[in-house]
mmCIF file of C-alpha atoms in Angstrom:
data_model
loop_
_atom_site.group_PDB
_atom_site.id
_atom_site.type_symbol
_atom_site.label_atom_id
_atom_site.label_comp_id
_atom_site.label_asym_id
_atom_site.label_seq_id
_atom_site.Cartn_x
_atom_site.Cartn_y
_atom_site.Cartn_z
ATOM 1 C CA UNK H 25 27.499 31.136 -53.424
ATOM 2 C CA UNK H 26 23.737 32.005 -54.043
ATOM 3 C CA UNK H 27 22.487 30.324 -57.134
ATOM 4 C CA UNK H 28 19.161 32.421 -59.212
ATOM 5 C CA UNK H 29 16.453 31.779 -61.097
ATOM 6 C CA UNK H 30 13.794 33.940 -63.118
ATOM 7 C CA UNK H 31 11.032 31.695 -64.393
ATOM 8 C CA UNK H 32 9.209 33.196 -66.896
ATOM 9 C CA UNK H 33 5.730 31.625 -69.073
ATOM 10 C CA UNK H 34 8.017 30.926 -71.949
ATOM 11 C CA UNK H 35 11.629 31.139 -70.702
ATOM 12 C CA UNK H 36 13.643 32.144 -67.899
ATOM 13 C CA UNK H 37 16.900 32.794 -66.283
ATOM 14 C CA UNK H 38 19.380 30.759 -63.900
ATOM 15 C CA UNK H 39 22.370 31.696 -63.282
ATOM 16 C CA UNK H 40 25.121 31.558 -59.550
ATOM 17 C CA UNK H 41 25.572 34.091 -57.895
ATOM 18 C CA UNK H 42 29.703 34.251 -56.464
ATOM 19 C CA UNK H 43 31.315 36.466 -53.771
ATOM 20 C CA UNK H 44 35.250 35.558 -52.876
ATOM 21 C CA UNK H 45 38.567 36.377 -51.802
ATOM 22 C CA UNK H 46 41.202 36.942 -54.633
ATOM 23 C CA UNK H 47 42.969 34.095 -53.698
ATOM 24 C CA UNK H 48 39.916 31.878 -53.760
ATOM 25 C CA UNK H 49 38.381 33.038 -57.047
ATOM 26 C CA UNK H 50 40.050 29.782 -59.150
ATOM 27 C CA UNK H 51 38.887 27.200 -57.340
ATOM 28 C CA UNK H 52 35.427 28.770 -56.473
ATOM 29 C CA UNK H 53 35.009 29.348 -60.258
ATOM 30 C CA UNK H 54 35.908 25.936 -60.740
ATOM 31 C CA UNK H 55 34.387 23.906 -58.304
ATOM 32 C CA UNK H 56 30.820 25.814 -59.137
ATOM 33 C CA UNK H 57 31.371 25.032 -62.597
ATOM 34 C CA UNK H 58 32.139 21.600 -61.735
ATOM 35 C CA UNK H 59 28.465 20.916 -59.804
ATOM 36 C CA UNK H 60 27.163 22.541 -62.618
ATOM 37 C CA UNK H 61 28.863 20.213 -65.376
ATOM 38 C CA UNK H 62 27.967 17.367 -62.457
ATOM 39 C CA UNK H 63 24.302 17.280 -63.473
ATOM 40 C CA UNK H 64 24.895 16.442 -67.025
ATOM 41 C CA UNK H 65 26.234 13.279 -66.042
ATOM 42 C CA UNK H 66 25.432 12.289 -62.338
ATOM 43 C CA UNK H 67 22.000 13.322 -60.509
ATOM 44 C CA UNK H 68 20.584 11.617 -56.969
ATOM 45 C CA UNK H 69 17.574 11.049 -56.711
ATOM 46 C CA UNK H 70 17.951 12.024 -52.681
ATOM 47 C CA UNK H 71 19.369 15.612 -54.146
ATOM 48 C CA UNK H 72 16.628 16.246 -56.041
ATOM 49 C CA UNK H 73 14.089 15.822 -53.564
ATOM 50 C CA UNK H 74 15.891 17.601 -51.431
ATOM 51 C CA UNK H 75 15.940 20.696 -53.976
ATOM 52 C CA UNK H 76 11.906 20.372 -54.573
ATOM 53 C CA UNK H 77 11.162 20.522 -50.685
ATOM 54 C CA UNK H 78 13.880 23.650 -51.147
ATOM 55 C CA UNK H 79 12.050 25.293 -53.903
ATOM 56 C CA UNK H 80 8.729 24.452 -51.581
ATOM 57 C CA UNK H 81 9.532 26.150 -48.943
ATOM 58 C CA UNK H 82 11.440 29.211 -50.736
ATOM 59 C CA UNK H 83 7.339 29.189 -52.729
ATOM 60 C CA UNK H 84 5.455 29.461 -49.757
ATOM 61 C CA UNK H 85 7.501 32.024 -47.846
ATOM 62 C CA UNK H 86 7.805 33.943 -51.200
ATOM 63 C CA UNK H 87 3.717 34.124 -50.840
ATOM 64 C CA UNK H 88 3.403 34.557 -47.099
ATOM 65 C CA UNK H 89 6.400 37.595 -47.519
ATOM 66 C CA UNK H 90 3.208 39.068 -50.095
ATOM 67 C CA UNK H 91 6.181 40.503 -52.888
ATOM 68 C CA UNK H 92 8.314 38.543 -55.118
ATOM 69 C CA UNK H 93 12.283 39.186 -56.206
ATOM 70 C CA UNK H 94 10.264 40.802 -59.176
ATOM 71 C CA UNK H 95 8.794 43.581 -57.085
ATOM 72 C CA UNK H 96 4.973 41.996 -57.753
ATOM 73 C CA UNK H 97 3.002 40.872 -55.634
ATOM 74 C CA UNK H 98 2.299 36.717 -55.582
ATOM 75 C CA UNK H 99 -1.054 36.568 -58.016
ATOM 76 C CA UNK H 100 -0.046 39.201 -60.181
ATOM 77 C CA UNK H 101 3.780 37.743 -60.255
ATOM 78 C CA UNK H 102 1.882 34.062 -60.858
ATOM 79 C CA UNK H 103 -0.110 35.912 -63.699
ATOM 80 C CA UNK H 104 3.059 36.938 -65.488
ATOM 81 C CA UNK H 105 4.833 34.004 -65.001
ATOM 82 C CA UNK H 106 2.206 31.353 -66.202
ATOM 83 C CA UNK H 107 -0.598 33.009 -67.680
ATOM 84 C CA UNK H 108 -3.260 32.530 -64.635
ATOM 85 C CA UNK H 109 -3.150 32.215 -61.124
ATOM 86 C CA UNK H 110 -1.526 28.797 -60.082
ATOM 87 C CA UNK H 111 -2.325 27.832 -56.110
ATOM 88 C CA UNK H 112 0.611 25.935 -54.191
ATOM 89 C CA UNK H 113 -0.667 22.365 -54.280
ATOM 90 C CA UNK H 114 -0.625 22.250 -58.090
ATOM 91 C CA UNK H 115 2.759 23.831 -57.904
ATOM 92 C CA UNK H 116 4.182 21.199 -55.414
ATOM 93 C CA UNK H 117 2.272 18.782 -57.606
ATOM 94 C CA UNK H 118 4.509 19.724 -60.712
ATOM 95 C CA UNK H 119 7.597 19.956 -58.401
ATOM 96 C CA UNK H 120 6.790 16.156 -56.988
ATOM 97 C CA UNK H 121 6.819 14.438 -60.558
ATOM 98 C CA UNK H 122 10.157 16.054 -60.916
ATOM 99 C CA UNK H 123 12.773 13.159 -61.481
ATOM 100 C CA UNK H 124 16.758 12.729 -61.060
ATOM 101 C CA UNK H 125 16.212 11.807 -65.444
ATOM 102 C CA UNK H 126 14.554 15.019 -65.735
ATOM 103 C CA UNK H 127 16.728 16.932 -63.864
ATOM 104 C CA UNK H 128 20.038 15.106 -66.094
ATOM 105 C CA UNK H 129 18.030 15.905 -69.515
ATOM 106 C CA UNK H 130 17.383 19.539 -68.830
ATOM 107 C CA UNK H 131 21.179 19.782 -67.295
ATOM 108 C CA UNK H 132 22.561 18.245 -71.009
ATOM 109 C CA UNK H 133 19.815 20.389 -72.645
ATOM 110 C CA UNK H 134 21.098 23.985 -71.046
ATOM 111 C CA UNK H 135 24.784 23.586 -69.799
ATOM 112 C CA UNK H 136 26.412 20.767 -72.106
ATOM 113 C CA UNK H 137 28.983 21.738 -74.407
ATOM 114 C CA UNK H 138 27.479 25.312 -74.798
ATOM 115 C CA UNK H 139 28.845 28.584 -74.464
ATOM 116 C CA UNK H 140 28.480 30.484 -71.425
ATOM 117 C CA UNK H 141 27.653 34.419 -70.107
ATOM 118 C CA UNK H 142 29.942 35.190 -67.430
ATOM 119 C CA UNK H 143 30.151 38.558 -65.927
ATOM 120 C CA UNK H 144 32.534 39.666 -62.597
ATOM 121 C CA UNK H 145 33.125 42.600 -60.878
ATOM 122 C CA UNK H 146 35.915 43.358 -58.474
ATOM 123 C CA UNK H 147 39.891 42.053 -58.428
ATOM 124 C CA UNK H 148 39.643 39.471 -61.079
ATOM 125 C CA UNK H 149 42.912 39.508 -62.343
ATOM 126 C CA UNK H 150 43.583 35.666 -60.728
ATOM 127 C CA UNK H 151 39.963 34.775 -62.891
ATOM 128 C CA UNK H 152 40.297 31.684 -65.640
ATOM 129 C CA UNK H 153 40.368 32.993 -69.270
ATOM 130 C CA UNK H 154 37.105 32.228 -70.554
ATOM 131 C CA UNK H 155 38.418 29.240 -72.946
ATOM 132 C CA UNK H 156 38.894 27.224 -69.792
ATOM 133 C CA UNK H 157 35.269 28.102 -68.327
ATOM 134 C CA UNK H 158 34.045 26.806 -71.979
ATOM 135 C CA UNK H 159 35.811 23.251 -71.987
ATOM 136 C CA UNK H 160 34.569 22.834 -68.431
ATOM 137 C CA UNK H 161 31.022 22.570 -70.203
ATOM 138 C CA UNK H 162 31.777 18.576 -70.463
ATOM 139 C CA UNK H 163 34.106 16.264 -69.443
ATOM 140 C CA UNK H 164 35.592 13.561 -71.377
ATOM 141 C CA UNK H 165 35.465 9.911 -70.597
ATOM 142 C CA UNK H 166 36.556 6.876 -71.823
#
């Protein structure tokens, strides 16, 4: 399980990345989907600052490596991401205000009830029909 993401100035891309055994694929499938669905309803605060020193440390060995997943190299891959040049404290400045509310807004924002792109490759003949992925999107409580 290797979960992505392609920030962009004006948009980007997440997405999870899955590798399995046959026989696993359902409950991998699910249980990813159910994390997922998780953060529309439940977020720690303890998780999320766990994730920003994550994203922290994946930033500066991203610039100490000198490329990006993008093939650019840090300023010019900062340039086409934001516009300008952004150094790492005002970057782990953003990351710091981040909070478990904004994490649960932007969660119900972008995976809540909405349709979703899934693609798989291999023996995926034991693989949900997409109508069950799509009601995953919420769950319903009384």
């Amino acid at each position: 399980v290797s979960p992505f993401k392609t920030p962009y100035k004006d948009t980007g891309l997440f997405g999870v990345y899955l590798k399995t055994k046959p026989e696993s694929l359902t409950d991998l499938c699910w249980q990813t989907q159910e994390e997922i669905t998780r953060l529309c309803y439940e977020v720690d605060e303890d998780d999320v600052k766990r994730a920003v020193n994550q994203v922290k440390t994946e930033l500066i060995f991203t610039r100490e490596q000198g490329e990006s997943h993008l093939g650019l190299g840090p300023l010019a891959n900062e340039i086409f991401r934001y516009g300008r040049p952004v150094g790492n404290q005002e970057m782990f400045d953003r990351f710091d205000t981040i909070t478990a509310a904004d994490v649960q807004r932007v969660a119900n924002n972008l995976f809540y009830d909405r349709d979703l792109v899934l693609s798989a490759l291999g023996p995926i003949g034991k693989l949900a029909d997409y109508s069950k992925f799509r009601r995953r999107t919420y769950w319903l409580r009384y």
